[in-house]
């Protein structure tokens, strides 16, 4: 006879995701990724960077695409931070977070040249916490045009 551990409660999932945002505020990318399953899915829906021959999108795995994007953000916005407004979790492992993310630009980010301007933009995150108590999916949504306006990048395709 085998026993299975009960899946994490809504409260446990909420605590895990709050730990993620605490690490994000500290810019502790290793802790952010350590809170995630090895093969956790990642989707920053509005994220895209235009290259000469292709468009890079924010879809893949947390420990590859996600960590790369977070590293670029921290490098470009050394004071990058977040303010969490709401965290709603259920016993199925779904956690929805509303927050503001912002910082002052010091290096180029995507197509936005550094002008020393700051941004603060509302974000919606949707997480899933698996039965082992690890984040196994992160999706995020925001207004990329709003960020570009705040940074003074007004070029339109």
PDB file of N, CA and C in Angstrom, residues 48-115:
ATOM      1  N   UNK A  48       8.015  40.422 -26.274  1.00  0.00           N
ATOM      2  CA  UNK A  48       8.653  40.076 -27.536  1.00  0.00           C
ATOM      3  C   UNK A  48       9.767  41.064 -27.813  1.00  0.00           C
ATOM      4  N   UNK A  49      10.847  40.543 -28.356  1.00  0.00           N
ATOM      5  CA  UNK A  49      11.985  41.358 -28.738  1.00  0.00           C
ATOM      6  C   UNK A  49      12.255  41.070 -30.201  1.00  0.00           C
ATOM      7  N   UNK A  50      12.273  42.122 -30.982  1.00  0.00           N
ATOM      8  CA  UNK A  50      12.483  41.982 -32.419  1.00  0.00           C
ATOM      9  C   UNK A  50      13.971  41.968 -32.717  1.00  0.00           C
ATOM     10  N   UNK A  51      14.415  40.909 -33.381  1.00  0.00           N
ATOM     11  CA  UNK A  51      15.789  40.821 -33.855  1.00  0.00           C
ATOM     12  C   UNK A  51      15.823  41.081 -35.353  1.00  0.00           C
ATOM     13  N   UNK A  52      16.989  40.955 -35.940  1.00  0.00           N
ATOM     14  CA  UNK A  52      17.113  41.206 -37.375  1.00  0.00           C
ATOM     15  C   UNK A  52      16.372  40.165 -38.206  1.00  0.00           C
ATOM     16  N   UNK A  53      16.341  38.922 -37.737  1.00  0.00           N
ATOM     17  CA  UNK A  53      15.739  37.867 -38.548  1.00  0.00           C
ATOM     18  C   UNK A  53      14.647  37.096 -37.832  1.00  0.00           C
ATOM     19  N   UNK A  54      14.363  37.439 -36.590  1.00  0.00           N
ATOM     20  CA  UNK A  54      13.311  36.722 -35.882  1.00  0.00           C
ATOM     21  C   UNK A  54      12.802  37.533 -34.700  1.00  0.00           C
ATOM     22  N   UNK A  55      11.670  37.097 -34.175  1.00  0.00           N
ATOM     23  CA  UNK A  55      11.076  37.709 -32.997  1.00  0.00           C
ATOM     24  C   UNK A  55      11.207  36.709 -31.849  1.00  0.00           C
ATOM     25  N   UNK A  56      11.768  37.155 -30.738  1.00  0.00           N
ATOM     26  CA  UNK A  56      11.872  36.309 -29.555  1.00  0.00           C
ATOM     27  C   UNK A  56      10.675  36.574 -28.664  1.00  0.00           C
ATOM     28  N   UNK A  57      10.022  35.526 -28.256  1.00  0.00           N
ATOM     29  CA  UNK A  57       8.847  35.642 -27.399  1.00  0.00           C
ATOM     30  C   UNK A  57       9.171  35.107 -26.009  1.00  0.00           C
ATOM     31  N   UNK A  58       8.367  35.467 -25.054  1.00  0.00           N
ATOM     32  CA  UNK A  58       8.586  35.080 -23.664  1.00  0.00           C
ATOM     33  C   UNK A  58       7.910  33.782 -23.303  1.00  0.00           C
ATOM     34  N   UNK A  59       8.102  32.742 -24.099  1.00  0.00           N
ATOM     35  CA  UNK A  59       7.488  31.437 -23.836  1.00  0.00           C
ATOM     36  C   UNK A  59       8.572  30.367 -23.766  1.00  0.00           C
ATOM     37  N   UNK A  60       8.461  29.500 -22.781  1.00  0.00           N
ATOM     38  CA  UNK A  60       9.423  28.407 -22.642  1.00  0.00           C
ATOM     39  C   UNK A  60       9.370  27.845 -21.237  1.00  0.00           C
ATOM     40  N   UNK A  61      10.531  27.702 -20.643  1.00  0.00           N
ATOM     41  CA  UNK A  61      10.656  27.146 -19.297  1.00  0.00           C
ATOM     42  C   UNK A  61      11.203  28.206 -18.349  1.00  0.00           C
ATOM     43  N   UNK A  62      10.812  28.135 -17.094  1.00  0.00           N
ATOM     44  CA  UNK A  62      11.237  29.104 -16.089  1.00  0.00           C
ATOM     45  C   UNK A  62      12.757  29.154 -15.986  1.00  0.00           C
ATOM     46  N   UNK A  63      13.398  27.992 -15.934  1.00  0.00           N
ATOM     47  CA  UNK A  63      14.831  27.951 -15.641  1.00  0.00           C
ATOM     48  C   UNK A  63      15.698  28.285 -16.843  1.00  0.00           C
ATOM     49  N   UNK A  64      15.088  28.498 -18.005  1.00  0.00           N
ATOM     50  CA  UNK A  64      15.858  28.919 -19.180  1.00  0.00           C
ATOM     51  C   UNK A  64      15.357  30.290 -19.636  1.00  0.00           C
ATOM     52  N   UNK A  65      14.203  30.336 -20.270  1.00  0.00           N
ATOM     53  CA  UNK A  65      13.661  31.593 -20.791  1.00  0.00           C
ATOM     54  C   UNK A  65      13.347  32.570 -19.659  1.00  0.00           C
ATOM     55  N   UNK A  66      12.671  32.108 -18.629  1.00  0.00           N
ATOM     56  CA  UNK A  66      12.290  32.992 -17.526  1.00  0.00           C
ATOM     57  C   UNK A  66      13.482  33.617 -16.844  1.00  0.00           C
ATOM     58  N   UNK A  67      14.449  32.793 -16.468  1.00  0.00           N
ATOM     59  CA  UNK A  67      15.619  33.317 -15.765  1.00  0.00           C
ATOM     60  C   UNK A  67      16.405  34.277 -16.663  1.00  0.00           C
ATOM     61  N   UNK A  68      16.457  33.997 -17.957  1.00  0.00           N
ATOM     62  CA  UNK A  68      17.148  34.898 -18.891  1.00  0.00           C
ATOM     63  C   UNK A  68      16.459  36.257 -18.947  1.00  0.00           C
ATOM     64  N   UNK A  69      15.131  36.259 -19.026  1.00  0.00           N
ATOM     65  CA  UNK A  69      14.389  37.524 -19.056  1.00  0.00           C
ATOM     66  C   UNK A  69      14.573  38.279 -17.744  1.00  0.00           C
ATOM     67  N   UNK A  70      14.454  37.584 -16.616  1.00  0.00           N
ATOM     68  CA  UNK A  70      14.619  38.250 -15.316  1.00  0.00           C
ATOM     69  C   UNK A  70      16.017  38.840 -15.171  1.00  0.00           C
ATOM     70  N   UNK A  71      17.035  38.112 -15.650  1.00  0.00           N
ATOM     71  CA  UNK A  71      18.407  38.619 -15.590  1.00  0.00           C
ATOM     72  C   UNK A  71      18.537  39.904 -16.399  1.00  0.00           C
ATOM     73  N   UNK A  72      17.952  39.919 -17.602  1.00  0.00           N
ATOM     74  CA  UNK A  72      17.983  41.126 -18.433  1.00  0.00           C
ATOM     75  C   UNK A  72      17.265  42.287 -17.778  1.00  0.00           C
ATOM     76  N   UNK A  73      16.133  42.006 -17.150  1.00  0.00           N
ATOM     77  CA  UNK A  73      15.394  43.063 -16.460  1.00  0.00           C
ATOM     78  C   UNK A  73      16.204  43.665 -15.319  1.00  0.00           C
ATOM     79  N   UNK A  74      16.810  42.810 -14.496  1.00  0.00           N
ATOM     80  CA  UNK A  74      17.598  43.293 -13.355  1.00  0.00           C
ATOM     81  C   UNK A  74      18.803  44.085 -13.843  1.00  0.00           C
ATOM     82  N   UNK A  75      19.432  43.626 -14.929  1.00  0.00           N
ATOM     83  CA  UNK A  75      20.575  44.368 -15.468  1.00  0.00           C
ATOM     84  C   UNK A  75      20.149  45.728 -16.009  1.00  0.00           C
ATOM     85  N   UNK A  76      19.020  45.792 -16.697  1.00  0.00           N
ATOM     86  CA  UNK A  76      18.551  47.047 -17.292  1.00  0.00           C
ATOM     87  C   UNK A  76      17.912  47.982 -16.276  1.00  0.00           C
ATOM     88  N   UNK A  77      17.302  47.411 -15.246  1.00  0.00           N
ATOM     89  CA  UNK A  77      16.600  48.180 -14.214  1.00  0.00           C
ATOM     90  C   UNK A  77      17.145  47.746 -12.850  1.00  0.00           C
ATOM     91  N   UNK A  78      18.296  48.251 -12.434  1.00  0.00           N
ATOM     92  CA  UNK A  78      18.929  47.758 -11.208  1.00  0.00           C
ATOM     93  C   UNK A  78      18.099  47.949  -9.941  1.00  0.00           C
ATOM     94  N   UNK A  79      17.109  48.838  -9.973  1.00  0.00           N
ATOM     95  CA  UNK A  79      16.237  49.015  -8.811  1.00  0.00           C
ATOM     96  C   UNK A  79      14.879  48.340  -9.029  1.00  0.00           C
ATOM     97  N   UNK A  80      14.820  47.383  -9.941  1.00  0.00           N
ATOM     98  CA  UNK A  80      13.574  46.685 -10.254  1.00  0.00           C
ATOM     99  C   UNK A  80      12.932  46.153  -8.978  1.00  0.00           C
ATOM    100  N   UNK A  81      11.647  46.397  -8.852  1.00  0.00           N
ATOM    101  CA  UNK A  81      10.938  45.952  -7.659  1.00  0.00           C
ATOM    102  C   UNK A  81       9.496  45.622  -8.010  1.00  0.00           C
ATOM    103  N   UNK A  82       8.761  45.126  -7.038  1.00  0.00           N
ATOM    104  CA  UNK A  82       7.339  44.847  -7.231  1.00  0.00           C
ATOM    105  C   UNK A  82       6.589  45.172  -5.960  1.00  0.00           C
ATOM    106  N   UNK A  83       5.335  45.545  -6.148  1.00  0.00           N
ATOM    107  CA  UNK A  83       4.411  45.761  -5.043  1.00  0.00           C
ATOM    108  C   UNK A  83       3.210  44.861  -5.275  1.00  0.00           C
ATOM    109  N   UNK A  84       3.046  43.873  -4.420  1.00  0.00           N
ATOM    110  CA  UNK A  84       1.938  42.926  -4.551  1.00  0.00           C
ATOM    111  C   UNK A  84       0.694  43.547  -3.926  1.00  0.00           C
ATOM    112  N   UNK A  85      -0.400  43.519  -4.687  1.00  0.00           N
ATOM    113  CA  UNK A  85      -1.669  44.063  -4.198  1.00  0.00           C
ATOM    114  C   UNK A  85      -2.606  42.963  -3.718  1.00  0.00           C
ATOM    115  N   UNK A  86      -2.792  41.918  -4.529  1.00  0.00           N
ATOM    116  CA  UNK A  86      -3.683  40.831  -4.135  1.00  0.00           C
ATOM    117  C   UNK A  86      -3.057  39.496  -4.517  1.00  0.00           C
ATOM    118  N   UNK A  87      -3.358  38.484  -3.713  1.00  0.00           N
ATOM    119  CA  UNK A  87      -2.983  37.107  -4.001  1.00  0.00           C
ATOM    120  C   UNK A  87      -4.208  36.257  -3.711  1.00  0.00           C
ATOM    121  N   UNK A  88      -4.712  35.584  -4.725  1.00  0.00           N
ATOM    122  CA  UNK A  88      -5.868  34.703  -4.566  1.00  0.00           C
ATOM    123  C   UNK A  88      -5.461  33.293  -4.970  1.00  0.00           C
ATOM    124  N   UNK A  89      -5.660  32.336  -4.065  1.00  0.00           N
ATOM    125  CA  UNK A  89      -5.258  30.954  -4.316  1.00  0.00           C
ATOM    126  C   UNK A  89      -6.426  30.023  -4.054  1.00  0.00           C
ATOM    127  N   UNK A  90      -6.385  28.857  -4.705  1.00  0.00           N
ATOM    128  CA  UNK A  90      -7.380  27.824  -4.420  1.00  0.00           C
ATOM    129  C   UNK A  90      -6.671  26.501  -4.137  1.00  0.00           C
ATOM    130  N   UNK A  91      -7.442  25.508  -3.697  1.00  0.00           N
ATOM    131  CA  UNK A  91      -6.861  24.220  -3.334  1.00  0.00           C
ATOM    132  C   UNK A  91      -6.437  23.386  -4.544  1.00  0.00           C
ATOM    133  N   UNK A  92      -6.731  23.851  -5.763  1.00  0.00           N
ATOM    134  CA  UNK A  92      -6.279  23.159  -6.971  1.00  0.00           C
ATOM    135  C   UNK A  92      -4.881  23.615  -7.385  1.00  0.00           C
ATOM    136  N   UNK A  93      -4.293  24.559  -6.647  1.00  0.00           N
ATOM    137  CA  UNK A  93      -2.941  25.019  -6.938  1.00  0.00           C
ATOM    138  C   UNK A  93      -2.863  26.265  -7.792  1.00  0.00           C
ATOM    139  N   UNK A  94      -4.010  26.851  -8.122  1.00  0.00           N
ATOM    140  CA  UNK A  94      -4.020  28.075  -8.925  1.00  0.00           C
ATOM    141  C   UNK A  94      -3.829  29.280  -8.003  1.00  0.00           C
ATOM    142  N   UNK A  95      -2.926  30.196  -8.417  1.00  0.00           N
ATOM    143  CA  UNK A  95      -2.667  31.400  -7.638  1.00  0.00           C
ATOM    144  C   UNK A  95      -2.619  32.582  -8.599  1.00  0.00           C
ATOM    145  N   UNK A  96      -3.460  33.580  -8.346  1.00  0.00           N
ATOM    146  CA  UNK A  96      -3.524  34.774  -9.191  1.00  0.00           C
ATOM    147  C   UNK A  96      -3.033  35.962  -8.369  1.00  0.00           C
ATOM    148  N   UNK A  97      -2.109  36.728  -8.963  1.00  0.00           N
ATOM    149  CA  UNK A  97      -1.489  37.845  -8.265  1.00  0.00           C
ATOM    150  C   UNK A  97      -1.655  39.110  -9.091  1.00  0.00           C
ATOM    151  N   UNK A  98      -2.105  40.177  -8.450  1.00  0.00           N
ATOM    152  CA  UNK A  98      -2.038  41.499  -9.080  1.00  0.00           C
ATOM    153  C   UNK A  98      -0.939  42.267  -8.370  1.00  0.00           C
ATOM    154  N   UNK A  99      -0.110  42.916  -9.167  1.00  0.00           N
ATOM    155  CA  UNK A  99       1.010  43.664  -8.602  1.00  0.00           C
ATOM    156  C   UNK A  99       1.430  44.749  -9.573  1.00  0.00           C
ATOM    157  N   UNK A 100       2.239  45.661  -9.078  1.00  0.00           N
ATOM    158  CA  UNK A 100       2.912  46.632  -9.926  1.00  0.00           C
ATOM    159  C   UNK A 100       4.378  46.251  -9.955  1.00  0.00           C
ATOM    160  N   UNK A 101       4.976  46.307 -11.136  1.00  0.00           N
ATOM    161  CA  UNK A 101       6.407  46.094 -11.288  1.00  0.00           C
ATOM    162  C   UNK A 101       6.980  47.363 -11.880  1.00  0.00           C
ATOM    163  N   UNK A 102       8.129  47.775 -11.374  1.00  0.00           N
ATOM    164  CA  UNK A 102       8.721  49.010 -11.872  1.00  0.00           C
ATOM    165  C   UNK A 102      10.187  49.117 -11.554  1.00  0.00           C
ATOM    166  N   UNK A 103      10.798  50.107 -12.181  1.00  0.00           N
ATOM    167  CA  UNK A 103      12.205  50.388 -11.955  1.00  0.00           C
ATOM    168  C   UNK A 103      12.666  51.502 -12.866  1.00  0.00           C
ATOM    169  N   UNK A 104      13.909  51.914 -12.672  1.00  0.00           N
ATOM    170  CA  UNK A 104      14.519  52.982 -13.456  1.00  0.00           C
ATOM    171  C   UNK A 104      15.501  52.365 -14.441  1.00  0.00           C
ATOM    172  N   UNK A 105      15.356  52.728 -15.704  1.00  0.00           N
ATOM    173  CA  UNK A 105      16.154  52.114 -16.759  1.00  0.00           C
ATOM    174  C   UNK A 105      17.568  52.695 -16.814  1.00  0.00           C
ATOM    175  N   UNK A 106      18.568  51.785 -16.796  1.00  0.00           N
ATOM    176  CA  UNK A 106      19.964  52.180 -16.908  1.00  0.00           C
ATOM    177  C   UNK A 106      20.631  51.615 -18.157  1.00  0.00           C
ATOM    178  N   UNK A 107      20.116  50.503 -18.686  1.00  0.00           N
ATOM    179  CA  UNK A 107      20.633  49.885 -19.906  1.00  0.00           C
ATOM    180  C   UNK A 107      19.472  49.668 -20.868  1.00  0.00           C
ATOM    181  N   UNK A 108      19.781  49.473 -22.131  1.00  0.00           N
ATOM    182  CA  UNK A 108      18.739  49.207 -23.127  1.00  0.00           C
ATOM    183  C   UNK A 108      17.928  47.987 -22.702  1.00  0.00           C
ATOM    184  N   UNK A 109      16.630  48.067 -22.947  1.00  0.00           N
ATOM    185  CA  UNK A 109      15.734  46.940 -22.691  1.00  0.00           C
ATOM    186  C   UNK A 109      14.874  46.777 -23.929  1.00  0.00           C
ATOM    187  N   UNK A 110      15.042  45.656 -24.626  1.00  0.00           N
ATOM    188  CA  UNK A 110      14.331  45.466 -25.882  1.00  0.00           C
ATOM    189  C   UNK A 110      14.724  46.567 -26.843  1.00  0.00           C
ATOM    190  N   UNK A 111      13.764  47.269 -27.368  1.00  0.00           N
ATOM    191  CA  UNK A 111      14.016  48.357 -28.306  1.00  0.00           C
ATOM    192  C   UNK A 111      14.133  49.718 -27.608  1.00  0.00           C
ATOM    193  N   UNK A 112      13.930  49.756 -26.291  1.00  0.00           N
ATOM    194  CA  UNK A 112      13.949  51.017 -25.547  1.00  0.00           C
ATOM    195  C   UNK A 112      15.372  51.379 -25.134  1.00  0.00           C
ATOM    196  N   UNK A 113      15.848  52.475 -25.665  1.00  0.00           N
ATOM    197  CA  UNK A 113      17.164  52.989 -25.288  1.00  0.00           C
ATOM    198  C   UNK A 113      17.089  53.551 -23.865  1.00  0.00           C
ATOM    199  N   UNK A 114      18.181  53.461 -23.121  1.00  0.00           N
ATOM    200  CA  UNK A 114      18.149  53.981 -21.749  1.00  0.00           C
ATOM    201  C   UNK A 114      18.133  55.505 -21.717  1.00  0.00           C
ATOM    202  N   UNK A 115      17.127  56.042 -21.083  1.00  0.00           N
ATOM    203  CA  UNK A 115      16.998  57.493 -20.923  1.00  0.00           C
ATOM    204  C   UNK A 115      16.924  57.876 -19.443  1.00  0.00           C
TER     205      UNK A 115
END
